[in-house]
Structure formats: C-alpha cells, structure tokens
PDB file of C-alpha atoms in Angstrom:
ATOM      1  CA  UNK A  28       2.646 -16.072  70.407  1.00 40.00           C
ATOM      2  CA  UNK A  29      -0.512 -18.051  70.962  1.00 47.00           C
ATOM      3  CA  UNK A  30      -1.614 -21.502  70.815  1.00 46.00           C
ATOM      4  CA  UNK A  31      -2.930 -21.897  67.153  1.00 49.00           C
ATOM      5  CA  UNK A  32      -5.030 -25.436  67.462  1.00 50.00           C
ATOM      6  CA  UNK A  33      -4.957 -28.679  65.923  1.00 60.00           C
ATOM      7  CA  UNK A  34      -1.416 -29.026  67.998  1.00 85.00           C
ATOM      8  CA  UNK A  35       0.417 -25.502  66.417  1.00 94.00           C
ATOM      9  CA  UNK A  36       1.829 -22.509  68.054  1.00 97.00           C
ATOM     10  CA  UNK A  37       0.995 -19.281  65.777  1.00 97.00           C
ATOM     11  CA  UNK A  38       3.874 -16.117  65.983  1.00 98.00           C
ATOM     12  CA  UNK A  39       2.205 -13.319  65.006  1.00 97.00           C
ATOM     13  CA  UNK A  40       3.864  -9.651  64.922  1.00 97.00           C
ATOM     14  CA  UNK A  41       1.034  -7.543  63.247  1.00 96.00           C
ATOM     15  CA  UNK A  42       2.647  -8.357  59.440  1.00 98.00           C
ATOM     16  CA  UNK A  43       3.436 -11.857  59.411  1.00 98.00           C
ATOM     17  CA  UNK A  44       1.610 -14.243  61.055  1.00 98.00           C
ATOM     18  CA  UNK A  45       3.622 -18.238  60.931  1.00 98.00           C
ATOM     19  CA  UNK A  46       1.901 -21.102  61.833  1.00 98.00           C
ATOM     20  CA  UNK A  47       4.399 -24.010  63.403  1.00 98.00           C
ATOM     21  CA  UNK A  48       3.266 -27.797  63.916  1.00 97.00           C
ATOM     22  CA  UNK A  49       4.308 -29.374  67.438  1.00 97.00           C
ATOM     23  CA  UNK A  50       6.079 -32.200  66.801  1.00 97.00           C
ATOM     24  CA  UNK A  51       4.728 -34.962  65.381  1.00 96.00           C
ATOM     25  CA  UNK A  52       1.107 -33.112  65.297  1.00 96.00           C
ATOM     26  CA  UNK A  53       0.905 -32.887  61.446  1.00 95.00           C
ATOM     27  CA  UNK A  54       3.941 -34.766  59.941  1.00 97.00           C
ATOM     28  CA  UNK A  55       4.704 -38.188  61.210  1.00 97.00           C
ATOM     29  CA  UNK A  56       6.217 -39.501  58.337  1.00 97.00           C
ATOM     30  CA  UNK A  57      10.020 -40.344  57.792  1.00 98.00           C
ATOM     31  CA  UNK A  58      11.629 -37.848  55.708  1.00 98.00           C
ATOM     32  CA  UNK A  59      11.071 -34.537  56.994  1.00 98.00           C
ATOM     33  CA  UNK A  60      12.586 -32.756  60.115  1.00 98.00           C
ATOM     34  CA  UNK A  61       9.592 -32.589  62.703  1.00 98.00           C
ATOM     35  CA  UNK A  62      11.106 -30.089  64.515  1.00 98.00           C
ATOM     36  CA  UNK A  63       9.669 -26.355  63.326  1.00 98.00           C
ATOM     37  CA  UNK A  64       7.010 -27.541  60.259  1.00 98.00           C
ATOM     38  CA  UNK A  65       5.961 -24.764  59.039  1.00 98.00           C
ATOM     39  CA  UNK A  66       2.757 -25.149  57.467  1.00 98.00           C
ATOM     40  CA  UNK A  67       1.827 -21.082  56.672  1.00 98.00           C
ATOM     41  CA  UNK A  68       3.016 -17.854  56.490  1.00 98.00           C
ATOM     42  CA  UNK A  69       0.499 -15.326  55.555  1.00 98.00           C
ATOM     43  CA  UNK A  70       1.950 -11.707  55.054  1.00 98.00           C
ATOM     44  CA  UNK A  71       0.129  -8.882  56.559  1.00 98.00           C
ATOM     45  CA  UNK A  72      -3.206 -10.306  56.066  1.00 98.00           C
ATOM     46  CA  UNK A  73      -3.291 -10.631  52.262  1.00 98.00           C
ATOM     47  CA  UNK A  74      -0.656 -13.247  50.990  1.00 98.00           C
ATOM     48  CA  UNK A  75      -0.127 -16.633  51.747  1.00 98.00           C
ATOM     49  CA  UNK A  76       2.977 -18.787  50.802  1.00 98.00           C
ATOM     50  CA  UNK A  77       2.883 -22.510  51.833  1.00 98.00           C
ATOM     51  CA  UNK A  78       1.145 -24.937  49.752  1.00 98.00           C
ATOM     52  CA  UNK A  79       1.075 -28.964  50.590  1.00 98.00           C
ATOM     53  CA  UNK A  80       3.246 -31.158  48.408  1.00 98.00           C
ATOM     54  CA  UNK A  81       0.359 -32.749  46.860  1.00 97.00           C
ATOM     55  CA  UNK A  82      -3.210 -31.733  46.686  1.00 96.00           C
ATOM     56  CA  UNK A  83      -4.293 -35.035  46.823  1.00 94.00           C
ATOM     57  CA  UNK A  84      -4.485 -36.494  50.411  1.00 89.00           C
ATOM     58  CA  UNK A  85      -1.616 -40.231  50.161  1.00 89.00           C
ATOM     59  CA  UNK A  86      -0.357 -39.116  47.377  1.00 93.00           C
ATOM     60  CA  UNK A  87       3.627 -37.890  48.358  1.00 94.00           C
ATOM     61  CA  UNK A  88       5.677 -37.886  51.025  1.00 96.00           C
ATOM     62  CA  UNK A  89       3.553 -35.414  53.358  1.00 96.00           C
ATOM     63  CA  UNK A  90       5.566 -32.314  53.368  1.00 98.00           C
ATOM     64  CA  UNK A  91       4.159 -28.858  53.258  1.00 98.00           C
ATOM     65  CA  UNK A  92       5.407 -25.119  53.738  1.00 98.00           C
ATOM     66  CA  UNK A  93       8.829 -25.031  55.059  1.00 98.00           C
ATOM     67  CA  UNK A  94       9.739 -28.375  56.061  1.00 98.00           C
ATOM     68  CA  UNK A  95      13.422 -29.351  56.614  1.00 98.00           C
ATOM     69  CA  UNK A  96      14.965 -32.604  55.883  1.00 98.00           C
ATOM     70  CA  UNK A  97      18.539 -33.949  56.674  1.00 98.00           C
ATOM     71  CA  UNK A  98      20.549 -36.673  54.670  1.00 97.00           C
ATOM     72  CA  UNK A  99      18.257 -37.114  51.810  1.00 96.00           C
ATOM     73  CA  UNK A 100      20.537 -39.108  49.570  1.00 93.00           C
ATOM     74  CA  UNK A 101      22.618 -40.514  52.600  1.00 90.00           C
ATOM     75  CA  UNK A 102      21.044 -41.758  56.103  1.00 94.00           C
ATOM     76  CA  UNK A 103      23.749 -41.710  58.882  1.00 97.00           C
ATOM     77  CA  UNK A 104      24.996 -44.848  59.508  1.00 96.00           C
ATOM     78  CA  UNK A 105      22.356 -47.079  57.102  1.00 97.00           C
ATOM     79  CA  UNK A 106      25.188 -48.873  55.351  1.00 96.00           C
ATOM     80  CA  UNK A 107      26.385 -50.585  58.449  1.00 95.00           C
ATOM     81  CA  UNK A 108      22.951 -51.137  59.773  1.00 97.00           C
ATOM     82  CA  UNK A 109      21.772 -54.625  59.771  1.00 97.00           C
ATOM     83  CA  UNK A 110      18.383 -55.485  59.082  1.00 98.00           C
ATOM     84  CA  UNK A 111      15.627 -54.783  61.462  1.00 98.00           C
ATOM     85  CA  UNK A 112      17.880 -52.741  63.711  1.00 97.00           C
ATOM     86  CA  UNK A 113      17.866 -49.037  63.604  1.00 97.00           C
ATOM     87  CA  UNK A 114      19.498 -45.998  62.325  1.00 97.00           C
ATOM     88  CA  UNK A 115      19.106 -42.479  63.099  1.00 97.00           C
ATOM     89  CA  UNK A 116      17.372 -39.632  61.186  1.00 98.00           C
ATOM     90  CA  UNK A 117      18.301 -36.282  62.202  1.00 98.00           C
ATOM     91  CA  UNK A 118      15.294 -34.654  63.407  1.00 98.00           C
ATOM     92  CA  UNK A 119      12.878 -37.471  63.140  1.00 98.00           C
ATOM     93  CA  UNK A 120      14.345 -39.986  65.008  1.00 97.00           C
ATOM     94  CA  UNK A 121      15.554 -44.129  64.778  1.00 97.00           C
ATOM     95  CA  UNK A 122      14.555 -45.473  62.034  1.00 98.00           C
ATOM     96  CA  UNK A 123      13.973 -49.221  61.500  1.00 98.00           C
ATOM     97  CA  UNK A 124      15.922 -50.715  58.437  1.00 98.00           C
ATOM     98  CA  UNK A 125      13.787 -52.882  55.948  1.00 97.00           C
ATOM     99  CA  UNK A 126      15.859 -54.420  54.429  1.00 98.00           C
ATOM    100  CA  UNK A 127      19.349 -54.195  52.242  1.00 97.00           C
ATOM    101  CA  UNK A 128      18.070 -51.999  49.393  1.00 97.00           C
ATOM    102  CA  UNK A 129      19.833 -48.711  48.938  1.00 97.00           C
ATOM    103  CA  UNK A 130      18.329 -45.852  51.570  1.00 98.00           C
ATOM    104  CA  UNK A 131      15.691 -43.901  49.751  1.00 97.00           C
ATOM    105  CA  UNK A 132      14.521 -40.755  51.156  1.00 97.00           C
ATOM    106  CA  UNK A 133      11.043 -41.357  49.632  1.00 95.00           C
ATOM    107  CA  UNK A 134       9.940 -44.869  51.292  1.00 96.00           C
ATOM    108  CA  UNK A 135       8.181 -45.004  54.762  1.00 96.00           C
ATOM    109  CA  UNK A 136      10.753 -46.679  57.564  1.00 98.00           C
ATOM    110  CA  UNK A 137       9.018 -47.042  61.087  1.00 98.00           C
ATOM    111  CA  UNK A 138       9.671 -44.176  63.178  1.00 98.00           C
ATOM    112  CA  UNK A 139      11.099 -44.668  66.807  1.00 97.00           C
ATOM    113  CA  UNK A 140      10.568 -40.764  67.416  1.00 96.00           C
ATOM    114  CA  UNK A 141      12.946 -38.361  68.824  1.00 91.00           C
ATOM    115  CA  UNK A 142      12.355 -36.771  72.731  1.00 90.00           C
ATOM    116  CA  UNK A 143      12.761 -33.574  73.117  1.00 95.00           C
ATOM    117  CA  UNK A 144      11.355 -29.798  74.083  1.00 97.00           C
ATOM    118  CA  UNK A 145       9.339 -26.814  72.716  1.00 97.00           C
ATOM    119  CA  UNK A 146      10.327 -23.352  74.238  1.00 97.00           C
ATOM    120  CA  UNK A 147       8.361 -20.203  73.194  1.00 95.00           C
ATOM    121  CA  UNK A 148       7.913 -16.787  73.766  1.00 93.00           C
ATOM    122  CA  UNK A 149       6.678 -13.563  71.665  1.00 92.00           C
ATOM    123  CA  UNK A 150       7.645 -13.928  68.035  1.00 96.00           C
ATOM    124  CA  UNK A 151       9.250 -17.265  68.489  1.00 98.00           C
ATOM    125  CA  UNK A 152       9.772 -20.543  69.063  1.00 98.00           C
ATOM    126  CA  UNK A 153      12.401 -22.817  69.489  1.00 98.00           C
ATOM    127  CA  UNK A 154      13.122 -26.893  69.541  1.00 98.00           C
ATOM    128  CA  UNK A 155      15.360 -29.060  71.084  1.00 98.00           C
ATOM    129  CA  UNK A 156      15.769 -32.509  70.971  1.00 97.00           C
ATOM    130  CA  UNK A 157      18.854 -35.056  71.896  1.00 95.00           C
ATOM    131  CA  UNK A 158      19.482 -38.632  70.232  1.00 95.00           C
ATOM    132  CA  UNK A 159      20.635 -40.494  72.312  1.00 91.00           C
ATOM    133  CA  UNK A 160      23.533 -43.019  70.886  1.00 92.00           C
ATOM    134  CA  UNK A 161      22.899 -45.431  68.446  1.00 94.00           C
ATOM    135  CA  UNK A 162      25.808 -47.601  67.649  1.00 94.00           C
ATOM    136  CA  UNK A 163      28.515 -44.882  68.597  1.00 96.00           C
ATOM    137  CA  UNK A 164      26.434 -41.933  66.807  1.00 97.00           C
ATOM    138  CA  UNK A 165      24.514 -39.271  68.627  1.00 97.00           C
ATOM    139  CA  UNK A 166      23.644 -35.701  68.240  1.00 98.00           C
ATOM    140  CA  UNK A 167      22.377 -32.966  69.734  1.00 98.00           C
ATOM    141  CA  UNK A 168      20.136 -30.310  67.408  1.00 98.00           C
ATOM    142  CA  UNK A 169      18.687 -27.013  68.125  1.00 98.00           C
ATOM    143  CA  UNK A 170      15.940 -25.287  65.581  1.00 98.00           C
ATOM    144  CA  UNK A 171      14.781 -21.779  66.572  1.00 98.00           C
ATOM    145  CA  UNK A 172      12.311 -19.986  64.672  1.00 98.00           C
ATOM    146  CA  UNK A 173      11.326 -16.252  64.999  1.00 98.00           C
ATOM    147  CA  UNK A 174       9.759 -13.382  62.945  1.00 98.00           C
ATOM    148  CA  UNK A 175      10.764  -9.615  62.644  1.00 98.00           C
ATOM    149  CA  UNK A 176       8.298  -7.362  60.746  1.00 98.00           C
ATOM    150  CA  UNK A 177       8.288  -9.063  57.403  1.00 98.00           C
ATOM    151  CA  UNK A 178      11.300 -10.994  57.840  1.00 98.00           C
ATOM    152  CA  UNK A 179      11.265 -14.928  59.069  1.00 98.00           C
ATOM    153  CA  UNK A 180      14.898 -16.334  60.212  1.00 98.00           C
ATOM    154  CA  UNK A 181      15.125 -19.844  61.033  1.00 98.00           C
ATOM    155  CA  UNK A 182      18.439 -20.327  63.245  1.00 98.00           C
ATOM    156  CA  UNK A 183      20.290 -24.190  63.398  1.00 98.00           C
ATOM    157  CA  UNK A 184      22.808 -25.778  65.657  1.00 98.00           C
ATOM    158  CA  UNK A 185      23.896 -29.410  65.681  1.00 98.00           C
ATOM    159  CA  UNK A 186      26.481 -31.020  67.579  1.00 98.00           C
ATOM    160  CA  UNK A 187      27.982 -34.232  67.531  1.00 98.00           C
ATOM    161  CA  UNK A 188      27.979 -36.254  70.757  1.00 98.00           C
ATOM    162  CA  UNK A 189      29.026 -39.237  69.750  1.00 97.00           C
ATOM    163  CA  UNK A 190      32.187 -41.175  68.826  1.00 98.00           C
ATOM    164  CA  UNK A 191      31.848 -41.424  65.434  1.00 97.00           C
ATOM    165  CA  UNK A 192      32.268 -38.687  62.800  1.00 98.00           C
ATOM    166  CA  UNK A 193      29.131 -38.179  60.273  1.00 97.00           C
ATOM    167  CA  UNK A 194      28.588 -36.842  57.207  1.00 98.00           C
ATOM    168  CA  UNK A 195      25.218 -35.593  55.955  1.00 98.00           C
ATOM    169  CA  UNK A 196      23.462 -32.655  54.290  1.00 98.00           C
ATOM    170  CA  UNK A 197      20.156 -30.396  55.321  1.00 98.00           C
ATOM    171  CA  UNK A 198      18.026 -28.346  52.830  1.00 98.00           C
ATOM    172  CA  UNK A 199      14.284 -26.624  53.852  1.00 98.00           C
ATOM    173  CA  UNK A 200      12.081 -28.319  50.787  1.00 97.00           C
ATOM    174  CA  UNK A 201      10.384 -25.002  50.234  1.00 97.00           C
ATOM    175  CA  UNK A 202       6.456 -25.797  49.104  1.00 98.00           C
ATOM    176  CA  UNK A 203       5.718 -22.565  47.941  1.00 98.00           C
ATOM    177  CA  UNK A 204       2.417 -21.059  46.168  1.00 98.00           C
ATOM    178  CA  UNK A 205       1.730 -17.402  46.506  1.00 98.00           C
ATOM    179  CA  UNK A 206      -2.047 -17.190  46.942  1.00 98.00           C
ATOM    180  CA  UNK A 207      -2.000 -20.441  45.856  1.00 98.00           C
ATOM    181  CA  UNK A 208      -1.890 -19.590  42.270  1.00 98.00           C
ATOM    182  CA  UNK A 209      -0.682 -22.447  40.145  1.00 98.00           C
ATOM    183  CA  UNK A 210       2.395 -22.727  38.170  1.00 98.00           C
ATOM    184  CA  UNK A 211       2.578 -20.321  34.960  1.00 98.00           C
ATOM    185  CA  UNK A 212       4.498 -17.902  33.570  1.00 98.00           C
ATOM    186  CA  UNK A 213       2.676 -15.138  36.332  1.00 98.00           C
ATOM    187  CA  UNK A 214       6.146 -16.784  38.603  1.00 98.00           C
ATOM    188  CA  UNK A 215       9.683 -15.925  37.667  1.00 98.00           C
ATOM    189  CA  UNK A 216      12.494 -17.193  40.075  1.00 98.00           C
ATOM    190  CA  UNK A 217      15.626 -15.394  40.371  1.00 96.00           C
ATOM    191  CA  UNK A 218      18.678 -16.364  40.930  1.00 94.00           C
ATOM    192  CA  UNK A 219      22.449 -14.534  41.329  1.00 93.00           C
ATOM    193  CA  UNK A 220      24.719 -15.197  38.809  1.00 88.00           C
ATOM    194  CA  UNK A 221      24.575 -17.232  35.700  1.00 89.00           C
ATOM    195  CA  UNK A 222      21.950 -19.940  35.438  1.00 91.00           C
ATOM    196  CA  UNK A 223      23.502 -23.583  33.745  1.00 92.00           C
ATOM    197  CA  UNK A 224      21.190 -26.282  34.591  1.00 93.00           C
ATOM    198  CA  UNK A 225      21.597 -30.233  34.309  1.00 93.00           C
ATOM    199  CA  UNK A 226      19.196 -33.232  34.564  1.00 92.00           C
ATOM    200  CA  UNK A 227      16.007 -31.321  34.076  1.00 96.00           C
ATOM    201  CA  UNK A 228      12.748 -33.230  33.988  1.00 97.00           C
ATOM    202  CA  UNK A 229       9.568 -31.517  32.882  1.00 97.00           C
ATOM    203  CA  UNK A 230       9.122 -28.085  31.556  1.00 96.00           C
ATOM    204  CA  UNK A 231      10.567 -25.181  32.547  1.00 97.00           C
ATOM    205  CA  UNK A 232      11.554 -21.622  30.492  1.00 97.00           C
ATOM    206  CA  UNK A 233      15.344 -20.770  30.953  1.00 95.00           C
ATOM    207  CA  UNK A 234      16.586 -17.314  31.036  1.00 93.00           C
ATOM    208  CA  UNK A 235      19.794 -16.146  31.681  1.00 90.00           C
ATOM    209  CA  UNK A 236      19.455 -15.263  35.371  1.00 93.00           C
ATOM    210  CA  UNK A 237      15.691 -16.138  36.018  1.00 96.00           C
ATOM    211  CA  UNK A 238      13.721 -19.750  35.555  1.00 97.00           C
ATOM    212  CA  UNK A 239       9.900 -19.232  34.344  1.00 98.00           C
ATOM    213  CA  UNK A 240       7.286 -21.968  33.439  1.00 98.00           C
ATOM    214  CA  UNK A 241       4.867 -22.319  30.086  1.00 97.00           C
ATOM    215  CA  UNK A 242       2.033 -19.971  30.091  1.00 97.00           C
ATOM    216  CA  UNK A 243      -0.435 -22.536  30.084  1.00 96.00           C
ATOM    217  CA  UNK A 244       0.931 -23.708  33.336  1.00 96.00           C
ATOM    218  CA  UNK A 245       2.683 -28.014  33.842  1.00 96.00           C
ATOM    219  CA  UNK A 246       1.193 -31.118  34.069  1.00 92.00           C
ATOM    220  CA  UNK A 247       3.880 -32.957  35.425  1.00 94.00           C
ATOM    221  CA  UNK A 248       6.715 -32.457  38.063  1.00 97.00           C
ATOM    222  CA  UNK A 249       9.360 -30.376  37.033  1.00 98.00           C
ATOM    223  CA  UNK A 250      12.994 -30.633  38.580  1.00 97.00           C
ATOM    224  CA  UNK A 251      16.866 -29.482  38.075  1.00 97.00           C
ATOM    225  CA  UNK A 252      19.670 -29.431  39.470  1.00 96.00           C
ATOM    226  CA  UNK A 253      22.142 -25.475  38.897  1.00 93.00           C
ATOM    227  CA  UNK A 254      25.567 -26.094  38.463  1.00 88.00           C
ATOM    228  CA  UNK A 255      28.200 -24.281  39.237  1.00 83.00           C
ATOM    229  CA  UNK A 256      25.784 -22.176  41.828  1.00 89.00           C
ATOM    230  CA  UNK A 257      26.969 -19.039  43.324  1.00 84.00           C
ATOM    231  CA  UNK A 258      25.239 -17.732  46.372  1.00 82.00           C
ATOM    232  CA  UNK A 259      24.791 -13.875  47.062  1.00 86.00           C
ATOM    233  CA  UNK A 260      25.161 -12.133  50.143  1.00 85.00           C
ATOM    234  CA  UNK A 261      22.111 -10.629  49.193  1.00 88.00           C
ATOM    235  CA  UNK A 262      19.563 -13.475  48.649  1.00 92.00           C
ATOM    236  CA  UNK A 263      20.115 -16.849  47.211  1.00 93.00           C
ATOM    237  CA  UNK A 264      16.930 -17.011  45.497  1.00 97.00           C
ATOM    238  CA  UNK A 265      13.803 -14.914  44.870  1.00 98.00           C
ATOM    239  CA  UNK A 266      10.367 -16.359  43.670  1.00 98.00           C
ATOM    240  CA  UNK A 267       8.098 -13.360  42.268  1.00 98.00           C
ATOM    241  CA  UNK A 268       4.012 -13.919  41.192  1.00 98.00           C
ATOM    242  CA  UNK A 269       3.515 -11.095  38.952  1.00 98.00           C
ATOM    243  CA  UNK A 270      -0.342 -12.378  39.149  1.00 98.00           C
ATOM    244  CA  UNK A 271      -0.901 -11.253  43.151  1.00 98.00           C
ATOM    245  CA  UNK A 272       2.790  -8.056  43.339  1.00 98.00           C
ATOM    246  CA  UNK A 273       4.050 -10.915  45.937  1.00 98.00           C
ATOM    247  CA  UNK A 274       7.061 -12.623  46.304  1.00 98.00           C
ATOM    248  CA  UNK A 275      10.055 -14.841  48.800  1.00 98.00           C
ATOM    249  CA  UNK A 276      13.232 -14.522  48.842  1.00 98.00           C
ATOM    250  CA  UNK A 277      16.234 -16.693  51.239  1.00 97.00           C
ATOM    251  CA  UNK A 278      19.722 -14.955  51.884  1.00 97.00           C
ATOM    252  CA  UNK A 279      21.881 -17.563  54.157  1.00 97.00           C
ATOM    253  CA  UNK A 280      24.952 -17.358  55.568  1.00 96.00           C
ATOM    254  CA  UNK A 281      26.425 -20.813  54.303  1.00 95.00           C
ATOM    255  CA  UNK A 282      28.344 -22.115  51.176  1.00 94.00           C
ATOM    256  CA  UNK A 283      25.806 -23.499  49.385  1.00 94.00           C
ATOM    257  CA  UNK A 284      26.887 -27.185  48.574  1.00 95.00           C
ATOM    258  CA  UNK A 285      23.568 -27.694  45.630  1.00 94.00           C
ATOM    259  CA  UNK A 286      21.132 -26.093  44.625  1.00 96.00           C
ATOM    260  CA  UNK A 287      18.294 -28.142  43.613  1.00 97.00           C
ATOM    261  CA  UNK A 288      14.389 -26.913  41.848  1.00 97.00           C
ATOM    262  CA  UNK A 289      11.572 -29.337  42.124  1.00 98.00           C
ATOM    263  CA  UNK A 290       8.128 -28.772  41.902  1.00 98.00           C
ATOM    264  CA  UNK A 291       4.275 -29.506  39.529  1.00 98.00           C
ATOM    265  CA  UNK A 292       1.701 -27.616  38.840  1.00 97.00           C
ATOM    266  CA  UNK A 293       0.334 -26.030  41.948  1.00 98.00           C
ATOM    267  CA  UNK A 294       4.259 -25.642  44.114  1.00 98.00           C
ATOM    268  CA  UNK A 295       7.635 -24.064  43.413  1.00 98.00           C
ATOM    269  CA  UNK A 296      10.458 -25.755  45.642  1.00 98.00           C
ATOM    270  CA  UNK A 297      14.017 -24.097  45.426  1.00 98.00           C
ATOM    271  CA  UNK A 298      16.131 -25.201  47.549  1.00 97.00           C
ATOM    272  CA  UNK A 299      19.478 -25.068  49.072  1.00 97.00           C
ATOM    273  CA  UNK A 300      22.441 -27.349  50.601  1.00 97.00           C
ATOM    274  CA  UNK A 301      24.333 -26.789  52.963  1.00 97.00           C
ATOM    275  CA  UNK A 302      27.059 -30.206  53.827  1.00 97.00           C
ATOM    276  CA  UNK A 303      27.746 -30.944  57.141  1.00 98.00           C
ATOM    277  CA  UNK A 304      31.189 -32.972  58.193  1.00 98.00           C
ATOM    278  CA  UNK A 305      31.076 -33.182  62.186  1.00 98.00           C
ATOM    279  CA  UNK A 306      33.801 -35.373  64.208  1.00 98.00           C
ATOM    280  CA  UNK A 307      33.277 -36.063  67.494  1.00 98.00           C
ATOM    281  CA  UNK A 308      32.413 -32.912  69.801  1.00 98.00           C
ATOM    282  CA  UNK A 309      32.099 -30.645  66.913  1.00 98.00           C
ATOM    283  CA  UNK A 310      29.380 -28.060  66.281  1.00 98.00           C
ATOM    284  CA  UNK A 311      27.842 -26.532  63.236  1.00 98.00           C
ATOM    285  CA  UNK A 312      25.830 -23.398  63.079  1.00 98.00           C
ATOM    286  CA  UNK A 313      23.966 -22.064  60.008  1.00 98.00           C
ATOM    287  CA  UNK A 314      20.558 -19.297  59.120  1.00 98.00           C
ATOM    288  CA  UNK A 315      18.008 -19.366  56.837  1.00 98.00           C
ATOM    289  CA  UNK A 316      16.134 -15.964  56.562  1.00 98.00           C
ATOM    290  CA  UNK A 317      12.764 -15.459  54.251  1.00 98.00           C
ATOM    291  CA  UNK A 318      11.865 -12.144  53.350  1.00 98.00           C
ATOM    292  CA  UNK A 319       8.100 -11.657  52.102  1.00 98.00           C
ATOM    293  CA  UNK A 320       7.061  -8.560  50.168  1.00 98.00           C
ATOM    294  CA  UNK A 321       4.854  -7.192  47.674  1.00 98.00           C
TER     295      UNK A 321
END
C-alpha cells in the first residue's frame, strides 16, 4: 500500500494496482458513498477499467470508477423531514432538505459530512464512519476494500443504532471503459439466465443472454431495467471488449433486489441491488468481488 497523491491510497499486488480517494478528496457531492471511491483499477500494467461519468468537467453528478451509493430512489427519513433541517445519507452524511419536492438522487443538498476513520495495510484498506442520531436514526457502516492477484472484493457491514427501523437500498454505479474505448459493438455484457428488459431508453442490441450496442457506437444515454433477474453463483454480470481481450465480471453473495444498465457513449454501468430492512440493533453484511482478465 502506498500513499498515491492528490489525497488517494494506491493497493498494489504486482497485477492489479486500485487507486482509492480519501474521503471527501475527489467526490464531495451528495449522491455517492465517499467512503472507498474508487477511481482506477489498472490490471497488470496494460488495462484500465474506470472511466468518469461524464467527460465533460459540471456536467453529471461526479461519480467515477466504482462509486457506491445508498437509497437512490428513497433518502432515510426525508418524508418526515421538515424544511431546512436535515436527513441522513448513508455514507455521505446529513443532508440539508430544500424544500418539499420529492427526494431526487440527482440534485445537490448541502452536505454536513460524516466523521469517521481510514485503516490500511498491504493490499487494503478499510473505512469506518458512525452517524450519529438524527431524529431517532443512526448507523454504523464499515467498507473494506482489498485485492488478491487479479481479484478485487469490496466487503460491507451496516448496523442500525438507532431507534427507528429503515429501509433503503445500495448498488456500486459501475463507470466502466476498458482502455477507455467507447461504446460499440467491440463490448458484449453477459448476463445468467434469460435477458427480458423494460423501460429502455436509447439504443442497445438484445440477445438472448448478452446486451451489445450499434456498431457505430451511441449518442445518447442508454438505460434498462432486467426483469425477472436471476443471479449466479458464478458471476452476476460480465462486460467483455473484444477490441483490447479484456473484460469485468461481479459474483456477490446477495439476492439481487434489481438489476439496473445505464450508461452513453464512452461508460457501461451494470449494476446491482441489494435491499436492506434493518430494525433497531440489527446488522447486515454483504460482498462485492470484481474479477479482471484478459
């Protein structure tokens, strides 16, 4: 492990090499988990995998690599939040409500940030950080990151402190571009079982197990949602560039509760739910593990 600059710690194992933001170092924003933003992977020397959401700098919500977010369709607690008092936002912090609009994930609420710790040793790192209570909720989360050969396994716990029960769900928004080759039909993503998608937006080639994109590459985003998504034990997704002989895949060891595909013309973003239900004193534990090949 060394100190990578510009506020990062880089793990480093002779194959994979994974840069990690500190805390509030790259990302400030009010979406994403700060806790382990992963802003590269680069596979023994050759491949990289994590592209920024947008190429142009504003533009977006900031996210980039492997960045997690919690309760994107639901904050904790928002509805019975009264204006100009706060809320909290799993692994960002208290956020300030504007006003009485529906929550939405993509606008920019001011940031009371989280305190909390950065432990590392060889081949990993891991964060801690605890809420404190806000109006009877409070939490306590753990994110540990560490790399094995080829292999990168991000490890979760969350507990509920508080008196109230919550409800809320966490995906990794995968920004993915091998080499950072833009989106064509050089990328195939696999997935087990049967593909049937629903609300898709922008162009993407259906197959019966794999999703490919026009060979002329997109213009605009692209997003669906798979229903009736079975997870393997195996992987729950693979994303192959035929252009560079790379590729990603995620196994996890959770139900998955959606399983969502957004992305435009330079970044491929699958990604998977998994629901959390916590009552008071309750902990949840769940894995995400990337293998990179070629």
């Amino acid at each position: 492990m060394e100190h990578g600059g510009n506020g990062a710690i880089d793990l480093n194992n002779g194959r994979l090499s994974v840069r990690v933001s500190y805390p509030g170092e790259v990302y400030r924003g009010s979406r994403f988990d700060w806790n382990g933003f992963i802003t590269q992977v680069t596979l023994d020397d050759r491949y990289t995998f994590c592209v920024p959401e947008a190429l142009v700098p504003g533009v977006g919500s900031g996210g980039q690599g492997f960045c997690g977010e919690f309760g994107n369709e639901q904050a904790i607690g928002y509805e019975e939040t009264y204006v100009d008092n706060y809320f909290i936002k799993i692994g960002v912090g208290n956020l300030k409500k504007i006003d009485n609009k529906p929550y939405d994930f993509f606008r920019n609420y001011p940031v009371v940030p989280l305190a909390g710790s950065v432990t590392s040793s060889t081949g990993r790192v891991c964060f801690k950080v605890e809420s404190g209570s806000n109006d009877g909720y409070s939490y306590t989360y753990n994110k540990d990151i560490k790399i094995d050969e080829n292999f990168l396994t991000i490890s979760y716990m969350l507990k509920n402190t508080g008196s109230k029960k919550f409800e809320t769900t966490e995906y990794c928004h995968n920004f993915v571009g091998i080499n950072n080759e833009f989106v064509s039909d050089s990328y195939e993503l696999k997935i087990p079982g049967c593909i049937i998608p629903e609300n898709i937006v922008g162009e993407i080639v259906l197959g019966e197990s794999t999703i490919t994109w026009p060979e002329n590459g997109v213009e605009q985003e692209f997003y669906c949602v798979l229903k009736n998504y079975e997870n393997a034990p195996e992987y729950s997704w693979e994303l192959f560039n035929h252009k560079t002989g790379a590729g990603i895949r995620e196994a996890v060891d959770f139900e998955v509760a959606k399983f969502a595909l957004w992305g435009s013309r330079h970044v491929i973003s699958p990604e998977t739910f998994i629901r959390l239900e916590l009552a008071p004193g309750q902990t949840a534990t769940w894995t995400r593990r990337y293998e990179f090949f070629y």
